[in-house]
PDB file of N, CA and C in Angstrom:
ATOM      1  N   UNK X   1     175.413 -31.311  98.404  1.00  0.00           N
ATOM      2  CA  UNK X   1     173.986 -31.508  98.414  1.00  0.00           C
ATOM      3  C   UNK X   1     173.388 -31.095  99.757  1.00  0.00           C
ATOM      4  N   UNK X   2     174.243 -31.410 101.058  1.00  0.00           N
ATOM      5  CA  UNK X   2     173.384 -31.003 102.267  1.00  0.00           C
ATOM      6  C   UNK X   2     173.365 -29.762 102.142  1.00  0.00           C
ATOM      7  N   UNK X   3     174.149 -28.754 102.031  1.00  0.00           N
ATOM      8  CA  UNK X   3     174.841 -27.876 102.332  1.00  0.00           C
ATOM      9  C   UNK X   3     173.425 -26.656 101.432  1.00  0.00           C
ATOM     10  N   UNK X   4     172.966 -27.140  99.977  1.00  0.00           N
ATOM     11  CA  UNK X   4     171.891 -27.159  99.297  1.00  0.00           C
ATOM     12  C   UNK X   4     170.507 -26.783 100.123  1.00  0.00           C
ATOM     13  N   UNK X   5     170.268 -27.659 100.741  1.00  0.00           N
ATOM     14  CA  UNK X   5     168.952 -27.294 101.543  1.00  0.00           C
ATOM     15  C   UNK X   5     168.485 -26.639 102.252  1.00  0.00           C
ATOM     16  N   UNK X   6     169.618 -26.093 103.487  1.00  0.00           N
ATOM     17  CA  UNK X   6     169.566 -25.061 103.916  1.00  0.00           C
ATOM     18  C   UNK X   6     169.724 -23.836 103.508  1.00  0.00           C
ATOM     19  N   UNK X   7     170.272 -23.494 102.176  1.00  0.00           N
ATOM     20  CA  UNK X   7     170.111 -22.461 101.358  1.00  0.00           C
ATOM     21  C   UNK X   7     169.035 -22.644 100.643  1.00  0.00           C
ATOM     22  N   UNK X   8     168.535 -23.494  99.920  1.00  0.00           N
ATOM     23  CA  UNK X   8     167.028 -23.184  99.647  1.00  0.00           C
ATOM     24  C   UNK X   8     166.024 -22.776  99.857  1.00  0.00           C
ATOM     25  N   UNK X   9     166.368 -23.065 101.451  1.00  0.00           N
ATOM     26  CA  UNK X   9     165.002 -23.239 102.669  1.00  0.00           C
ATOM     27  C   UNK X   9     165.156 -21.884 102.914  1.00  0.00           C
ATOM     28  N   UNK X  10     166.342 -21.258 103.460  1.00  0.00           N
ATOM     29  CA  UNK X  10     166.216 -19.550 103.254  1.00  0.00           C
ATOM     30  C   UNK X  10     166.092 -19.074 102.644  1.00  0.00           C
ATOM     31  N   UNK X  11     166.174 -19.450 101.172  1.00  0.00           N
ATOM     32  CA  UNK X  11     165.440 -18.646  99.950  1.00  0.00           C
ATOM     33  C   UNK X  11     164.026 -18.928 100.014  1.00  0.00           C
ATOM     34  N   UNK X  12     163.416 -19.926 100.195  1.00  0.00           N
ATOM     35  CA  UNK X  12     161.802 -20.136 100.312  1.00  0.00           C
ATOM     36  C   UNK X  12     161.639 -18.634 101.272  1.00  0.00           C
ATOM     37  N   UNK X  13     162.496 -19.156 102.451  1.00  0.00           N
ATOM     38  CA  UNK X  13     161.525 -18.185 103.568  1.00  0.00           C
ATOM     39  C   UNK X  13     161.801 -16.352 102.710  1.00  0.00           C
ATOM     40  N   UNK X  14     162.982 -16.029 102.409  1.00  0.00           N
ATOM     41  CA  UNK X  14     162.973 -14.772 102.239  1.00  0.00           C
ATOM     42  C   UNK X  14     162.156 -14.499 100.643  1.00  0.00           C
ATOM     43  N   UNK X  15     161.777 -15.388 100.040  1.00  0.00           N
ATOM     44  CA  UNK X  15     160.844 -14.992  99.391  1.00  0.00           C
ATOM     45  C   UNK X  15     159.509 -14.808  99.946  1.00  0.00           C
ATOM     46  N   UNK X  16     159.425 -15.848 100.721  1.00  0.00           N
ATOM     47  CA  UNK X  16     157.398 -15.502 101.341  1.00  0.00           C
ATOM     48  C   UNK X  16     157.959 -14.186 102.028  1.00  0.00           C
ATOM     49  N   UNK X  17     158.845 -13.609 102.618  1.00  0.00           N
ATOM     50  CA  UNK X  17     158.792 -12.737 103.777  1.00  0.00           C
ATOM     51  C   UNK X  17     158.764 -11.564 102.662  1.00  0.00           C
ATOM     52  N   UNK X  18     159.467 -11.430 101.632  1.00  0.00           N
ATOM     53  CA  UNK X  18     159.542 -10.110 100.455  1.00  0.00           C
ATOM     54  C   UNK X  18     158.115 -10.226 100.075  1.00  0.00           C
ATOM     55  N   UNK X  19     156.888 -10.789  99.841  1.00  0.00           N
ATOM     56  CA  UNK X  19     156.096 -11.375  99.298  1.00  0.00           C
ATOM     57  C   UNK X  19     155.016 -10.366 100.275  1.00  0.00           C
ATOM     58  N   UNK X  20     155.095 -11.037 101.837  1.00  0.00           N
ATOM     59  CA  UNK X  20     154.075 -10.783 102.949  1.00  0.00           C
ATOM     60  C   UNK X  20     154.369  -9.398 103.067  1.00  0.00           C
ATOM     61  N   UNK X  21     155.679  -8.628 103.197  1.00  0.00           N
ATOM     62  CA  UNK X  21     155.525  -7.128 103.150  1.00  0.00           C
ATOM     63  C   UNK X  21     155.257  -6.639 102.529  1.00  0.00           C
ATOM     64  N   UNK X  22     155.509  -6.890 100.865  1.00  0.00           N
ATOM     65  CA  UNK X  22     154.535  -6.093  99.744  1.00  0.00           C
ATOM     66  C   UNK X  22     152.964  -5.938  99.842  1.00  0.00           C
ATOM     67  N   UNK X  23     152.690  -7.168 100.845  1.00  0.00           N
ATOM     68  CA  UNK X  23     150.983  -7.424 100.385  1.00  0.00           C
ATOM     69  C   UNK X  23     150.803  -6.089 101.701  1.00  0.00           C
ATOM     70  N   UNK X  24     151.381  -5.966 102.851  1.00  0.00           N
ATOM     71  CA  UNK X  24     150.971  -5.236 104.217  1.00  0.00           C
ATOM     72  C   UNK X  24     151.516  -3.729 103.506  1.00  0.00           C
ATOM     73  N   UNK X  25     152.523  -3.641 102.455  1.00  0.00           N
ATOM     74  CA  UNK X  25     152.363  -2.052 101.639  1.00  0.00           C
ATOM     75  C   UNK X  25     151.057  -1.502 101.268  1.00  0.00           C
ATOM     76  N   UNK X  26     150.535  -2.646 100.449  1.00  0.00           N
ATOM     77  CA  UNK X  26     149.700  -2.201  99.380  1.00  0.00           C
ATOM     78  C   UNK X  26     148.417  -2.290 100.449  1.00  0.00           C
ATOM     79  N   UNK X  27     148.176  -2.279 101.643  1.00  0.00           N
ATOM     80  CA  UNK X  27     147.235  -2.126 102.489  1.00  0.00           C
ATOM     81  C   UNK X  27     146.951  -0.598 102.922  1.00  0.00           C
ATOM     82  N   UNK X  28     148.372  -0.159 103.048  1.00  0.00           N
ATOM     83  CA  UNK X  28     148.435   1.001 103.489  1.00  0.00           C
ATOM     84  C   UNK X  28     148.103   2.000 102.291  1.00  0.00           C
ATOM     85  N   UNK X  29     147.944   2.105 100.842  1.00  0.00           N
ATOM     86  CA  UNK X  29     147.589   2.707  99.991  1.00  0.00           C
ATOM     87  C   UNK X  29     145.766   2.793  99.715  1.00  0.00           C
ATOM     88  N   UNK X  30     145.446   4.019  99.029  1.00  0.00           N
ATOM     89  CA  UNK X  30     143.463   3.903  98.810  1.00  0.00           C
ATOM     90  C   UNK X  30     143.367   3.000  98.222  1.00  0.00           C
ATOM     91  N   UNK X  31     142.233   2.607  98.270  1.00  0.00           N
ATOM     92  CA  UNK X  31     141.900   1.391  97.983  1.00  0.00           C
ATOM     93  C   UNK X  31     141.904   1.169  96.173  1.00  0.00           C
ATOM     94  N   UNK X  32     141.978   2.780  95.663  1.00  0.00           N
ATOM     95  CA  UNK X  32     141.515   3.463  94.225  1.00  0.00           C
ATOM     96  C   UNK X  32     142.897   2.939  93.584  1.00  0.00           C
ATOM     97  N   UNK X  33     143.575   2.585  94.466  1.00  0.00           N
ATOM     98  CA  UNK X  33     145.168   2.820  93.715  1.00  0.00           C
ATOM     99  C   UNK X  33     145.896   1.294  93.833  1.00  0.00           C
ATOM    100  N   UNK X  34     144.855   0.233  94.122  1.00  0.00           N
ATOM    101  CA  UNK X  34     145.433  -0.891  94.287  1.00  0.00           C
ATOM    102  C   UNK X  34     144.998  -1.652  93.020  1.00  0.00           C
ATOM    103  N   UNK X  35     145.982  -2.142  92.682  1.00  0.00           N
ATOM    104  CA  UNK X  35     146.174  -2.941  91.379  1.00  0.00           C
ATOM    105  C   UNK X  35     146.097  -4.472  91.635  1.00  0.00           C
ATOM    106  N   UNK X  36     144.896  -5.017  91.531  1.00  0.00           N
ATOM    107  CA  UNK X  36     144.653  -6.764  91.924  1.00  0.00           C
ATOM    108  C   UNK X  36     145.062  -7.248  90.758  1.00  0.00           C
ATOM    109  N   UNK X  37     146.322  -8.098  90.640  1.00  0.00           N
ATOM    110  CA  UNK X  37     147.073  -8.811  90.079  1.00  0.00           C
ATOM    111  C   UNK X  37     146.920 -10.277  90.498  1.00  0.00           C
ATOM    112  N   UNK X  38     146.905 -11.704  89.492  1.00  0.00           N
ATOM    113  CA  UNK X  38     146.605 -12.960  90.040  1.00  0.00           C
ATOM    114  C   UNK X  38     148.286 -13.114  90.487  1.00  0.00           C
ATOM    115  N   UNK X  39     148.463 -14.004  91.640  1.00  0.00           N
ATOM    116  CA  UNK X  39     149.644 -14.228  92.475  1.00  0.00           C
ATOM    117  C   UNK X  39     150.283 -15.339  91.671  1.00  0.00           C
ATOM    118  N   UNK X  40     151.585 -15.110  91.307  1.00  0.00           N
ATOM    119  CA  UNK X  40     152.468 -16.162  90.352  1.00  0.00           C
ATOM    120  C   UNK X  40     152.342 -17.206  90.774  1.00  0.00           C
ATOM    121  N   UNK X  41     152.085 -18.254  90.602  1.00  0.00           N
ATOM    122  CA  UNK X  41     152.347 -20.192  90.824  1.00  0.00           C
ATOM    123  C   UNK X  41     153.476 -20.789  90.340  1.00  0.00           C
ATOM    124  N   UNK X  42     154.389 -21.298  91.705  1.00  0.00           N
ATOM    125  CA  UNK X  42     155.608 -21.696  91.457  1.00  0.00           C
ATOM    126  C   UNK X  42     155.255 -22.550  91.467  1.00  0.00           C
ATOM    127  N   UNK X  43     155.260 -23.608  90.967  1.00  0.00           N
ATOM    128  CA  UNK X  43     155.630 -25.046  91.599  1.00  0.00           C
ATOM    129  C   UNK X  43     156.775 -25.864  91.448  1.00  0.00           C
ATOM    130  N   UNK X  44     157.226 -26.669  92.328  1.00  0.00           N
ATOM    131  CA  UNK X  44     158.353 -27.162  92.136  1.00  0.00           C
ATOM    132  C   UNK X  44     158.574 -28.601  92.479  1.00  0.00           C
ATOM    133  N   UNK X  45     158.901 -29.511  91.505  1.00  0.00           N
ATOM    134  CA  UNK X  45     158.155 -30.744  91.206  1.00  0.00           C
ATOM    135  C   UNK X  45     159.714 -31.644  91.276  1.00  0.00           C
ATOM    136  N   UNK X  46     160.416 -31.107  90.768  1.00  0.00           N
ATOM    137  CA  UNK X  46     162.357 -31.592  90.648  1.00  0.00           C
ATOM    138  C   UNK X  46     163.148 -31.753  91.781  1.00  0.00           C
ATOM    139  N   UNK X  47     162.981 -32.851  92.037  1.00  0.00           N
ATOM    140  CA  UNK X  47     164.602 -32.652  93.137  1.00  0.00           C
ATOM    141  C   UNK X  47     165.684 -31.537  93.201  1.00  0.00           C
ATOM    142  N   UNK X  48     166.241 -31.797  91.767  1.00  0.00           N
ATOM    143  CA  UNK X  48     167.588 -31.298  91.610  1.00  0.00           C
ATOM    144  C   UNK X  48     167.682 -29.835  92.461  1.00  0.00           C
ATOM    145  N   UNK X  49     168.783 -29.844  93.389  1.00  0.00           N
ATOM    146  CA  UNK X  49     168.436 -28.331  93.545  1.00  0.00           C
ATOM    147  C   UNK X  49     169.088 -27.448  92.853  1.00  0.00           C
ATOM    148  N   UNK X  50     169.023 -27.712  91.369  1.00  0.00           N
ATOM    149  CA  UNK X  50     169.495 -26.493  90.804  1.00  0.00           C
ATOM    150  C   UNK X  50     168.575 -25.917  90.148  1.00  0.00           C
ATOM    151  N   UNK X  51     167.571 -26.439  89.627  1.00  0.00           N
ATOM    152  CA  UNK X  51     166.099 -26.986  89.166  1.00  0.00           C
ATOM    153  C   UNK X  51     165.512 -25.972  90.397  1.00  0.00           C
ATOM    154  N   UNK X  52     165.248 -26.416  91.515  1.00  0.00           N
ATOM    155  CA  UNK X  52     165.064 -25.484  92.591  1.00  0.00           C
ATOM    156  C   UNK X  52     165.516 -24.129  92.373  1.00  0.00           C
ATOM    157  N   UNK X  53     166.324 -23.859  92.525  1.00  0.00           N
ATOM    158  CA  UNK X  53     166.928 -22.554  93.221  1.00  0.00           C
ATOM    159  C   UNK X  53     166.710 -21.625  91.850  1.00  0.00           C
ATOM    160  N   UNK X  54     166.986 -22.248  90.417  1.00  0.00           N
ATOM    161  CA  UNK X  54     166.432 -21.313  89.308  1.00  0.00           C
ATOM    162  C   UNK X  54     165.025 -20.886  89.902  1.00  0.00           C
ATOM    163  N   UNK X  55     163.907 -21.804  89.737  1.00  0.00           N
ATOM    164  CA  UNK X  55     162.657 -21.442  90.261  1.00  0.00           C
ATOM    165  C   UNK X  55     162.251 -20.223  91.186  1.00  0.00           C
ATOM    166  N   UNK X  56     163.276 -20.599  92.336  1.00  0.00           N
ATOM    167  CA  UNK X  56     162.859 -19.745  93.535  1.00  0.00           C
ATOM    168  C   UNK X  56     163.895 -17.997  93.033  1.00  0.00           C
ATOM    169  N   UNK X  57     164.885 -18.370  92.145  1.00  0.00           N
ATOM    170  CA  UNK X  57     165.071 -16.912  92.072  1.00  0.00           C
ATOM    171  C   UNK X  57     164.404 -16.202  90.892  1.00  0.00           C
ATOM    172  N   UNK X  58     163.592 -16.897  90.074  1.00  0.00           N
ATOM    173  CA  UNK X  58     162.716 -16.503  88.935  1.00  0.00           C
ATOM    174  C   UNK X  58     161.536 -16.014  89.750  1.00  0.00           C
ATOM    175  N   UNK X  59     161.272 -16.218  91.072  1.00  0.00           N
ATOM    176  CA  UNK X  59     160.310 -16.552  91.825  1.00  0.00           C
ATOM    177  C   UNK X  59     160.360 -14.997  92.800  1.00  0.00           C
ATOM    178  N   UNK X  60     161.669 -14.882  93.326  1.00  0.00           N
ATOM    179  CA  UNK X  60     161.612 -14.085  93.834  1.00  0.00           C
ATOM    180  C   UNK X  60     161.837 -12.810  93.551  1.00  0.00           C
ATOM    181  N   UNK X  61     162.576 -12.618  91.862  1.00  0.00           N
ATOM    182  CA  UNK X  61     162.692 -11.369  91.072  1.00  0.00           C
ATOM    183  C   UNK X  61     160.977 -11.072  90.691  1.00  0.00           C
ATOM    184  N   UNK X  62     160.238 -11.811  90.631  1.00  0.00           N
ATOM    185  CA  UNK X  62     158.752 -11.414  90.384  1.00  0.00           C
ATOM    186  C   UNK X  62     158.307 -10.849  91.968  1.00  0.00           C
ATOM    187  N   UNK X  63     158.623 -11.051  92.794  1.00  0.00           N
ATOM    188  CA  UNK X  63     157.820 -10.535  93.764  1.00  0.00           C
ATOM    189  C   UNK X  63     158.586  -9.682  94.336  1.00  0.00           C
ATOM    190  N   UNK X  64     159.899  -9.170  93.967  1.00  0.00           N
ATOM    191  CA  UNK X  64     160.517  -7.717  94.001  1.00  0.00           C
ATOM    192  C   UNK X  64     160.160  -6.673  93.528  1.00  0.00           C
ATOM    193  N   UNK X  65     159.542  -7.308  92.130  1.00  0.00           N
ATOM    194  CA  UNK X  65     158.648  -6.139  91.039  1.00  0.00           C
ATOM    195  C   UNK X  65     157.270  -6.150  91.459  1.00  0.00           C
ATOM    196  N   UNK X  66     156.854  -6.571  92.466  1.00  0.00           N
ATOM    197  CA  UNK X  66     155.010  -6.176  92.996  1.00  0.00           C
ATOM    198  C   UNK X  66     154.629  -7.487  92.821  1.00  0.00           C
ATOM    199  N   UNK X  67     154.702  -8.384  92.032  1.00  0.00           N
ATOM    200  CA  UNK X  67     153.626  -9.479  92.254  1.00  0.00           C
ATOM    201  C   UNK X  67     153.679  -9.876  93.015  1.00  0.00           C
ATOM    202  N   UNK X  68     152.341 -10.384  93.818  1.00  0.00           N
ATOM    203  CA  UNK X  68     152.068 -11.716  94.386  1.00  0.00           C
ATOM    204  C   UNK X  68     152.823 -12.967  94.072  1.00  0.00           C
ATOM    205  N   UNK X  69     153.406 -13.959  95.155  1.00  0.00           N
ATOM    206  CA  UNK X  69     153.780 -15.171  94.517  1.00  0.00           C
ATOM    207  C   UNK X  69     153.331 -15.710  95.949  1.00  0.00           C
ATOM    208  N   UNK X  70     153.066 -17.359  95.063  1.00  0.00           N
ATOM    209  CA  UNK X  70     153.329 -18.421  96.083  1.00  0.00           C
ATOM    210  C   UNK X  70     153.874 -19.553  95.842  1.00  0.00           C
ATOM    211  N   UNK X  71     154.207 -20.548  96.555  1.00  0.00           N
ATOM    212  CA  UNK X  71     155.227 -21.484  96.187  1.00  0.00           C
ATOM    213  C   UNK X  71     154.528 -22.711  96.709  1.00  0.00           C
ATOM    214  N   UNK X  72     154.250 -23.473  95.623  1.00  0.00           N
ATOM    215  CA  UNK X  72     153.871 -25.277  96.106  1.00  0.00           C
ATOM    216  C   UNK X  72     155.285 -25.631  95.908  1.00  0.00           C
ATOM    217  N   UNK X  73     155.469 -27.116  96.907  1.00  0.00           N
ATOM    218  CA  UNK X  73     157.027 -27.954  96.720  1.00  0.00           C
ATOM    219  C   UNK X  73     155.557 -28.836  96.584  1.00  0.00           C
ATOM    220  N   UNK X  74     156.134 -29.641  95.702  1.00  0.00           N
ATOM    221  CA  UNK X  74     155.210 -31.582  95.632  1.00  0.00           C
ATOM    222  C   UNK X  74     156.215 -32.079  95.461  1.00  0.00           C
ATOM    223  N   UNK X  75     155.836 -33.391  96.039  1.00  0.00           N
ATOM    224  CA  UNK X  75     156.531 -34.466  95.956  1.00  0.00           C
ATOM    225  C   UNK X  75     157.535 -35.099  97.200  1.00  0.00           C
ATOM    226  N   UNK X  76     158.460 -35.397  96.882  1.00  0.00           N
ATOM    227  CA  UNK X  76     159.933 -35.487  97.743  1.00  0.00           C
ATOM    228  C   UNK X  76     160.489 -34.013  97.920  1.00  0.00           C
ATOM    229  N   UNK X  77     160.477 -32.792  96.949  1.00  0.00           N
ATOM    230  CA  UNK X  77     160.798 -31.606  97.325  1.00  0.00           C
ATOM    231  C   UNK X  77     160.296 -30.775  98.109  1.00  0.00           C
ATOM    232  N   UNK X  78     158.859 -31.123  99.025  1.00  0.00           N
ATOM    233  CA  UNK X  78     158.872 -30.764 100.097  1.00  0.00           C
ATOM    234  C   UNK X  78     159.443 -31.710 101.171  1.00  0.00           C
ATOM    235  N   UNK X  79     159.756 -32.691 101.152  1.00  0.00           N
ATOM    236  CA  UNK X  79     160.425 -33.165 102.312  1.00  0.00           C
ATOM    237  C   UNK X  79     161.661 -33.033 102.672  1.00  0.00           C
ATOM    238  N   UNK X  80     161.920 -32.586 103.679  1.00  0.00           N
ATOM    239  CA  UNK X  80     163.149 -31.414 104.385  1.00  0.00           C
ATOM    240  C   UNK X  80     163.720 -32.550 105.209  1.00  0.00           C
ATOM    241  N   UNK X  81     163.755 -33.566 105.669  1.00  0.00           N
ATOM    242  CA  UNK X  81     164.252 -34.650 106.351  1.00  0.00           C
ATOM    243  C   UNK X  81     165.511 -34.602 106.304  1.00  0.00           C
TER     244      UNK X  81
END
């Protein structure tokens, strides 16, 4: 279980970071050629981190393929303690 969190927590981050360079791509393209798509809503409401980590890699295969994503934790699953 510890061992869990710190792999999560680097999957959070390398998803926002795959996420923030797609958005600084699509800056660099005309403006004619940008495709405004609404940004996926993760949320993640479950302890379990298996429950987790499905999420975040359902999460992060969408924002490999161009979407926008962002990620709410509620609850106890944002607390990293």
């Amino acid at each position: 279980m510890r061992i869990l969190k710190p792999v999560i927590g680097a999957l959070v981050f390398g998803v926002a970071l795959t996420a923030c360079s797609q958005n600084s791509n699509a800056l660099d393209t005309d403006a004619e050629e940008i495709k405004v798509a609404a940004p996926i809503l993760t949320v993640i409401t479950r302890h379990e981190p298996e429950t987790q980590f499905m999420a975040l890699i359902l999460t992060k295969t969408a924002a490999d393929q161009g979407n926008p994503v962002r990620i709410l934790l509620c609850d106890k699953v944002g607390n990293w303690h």
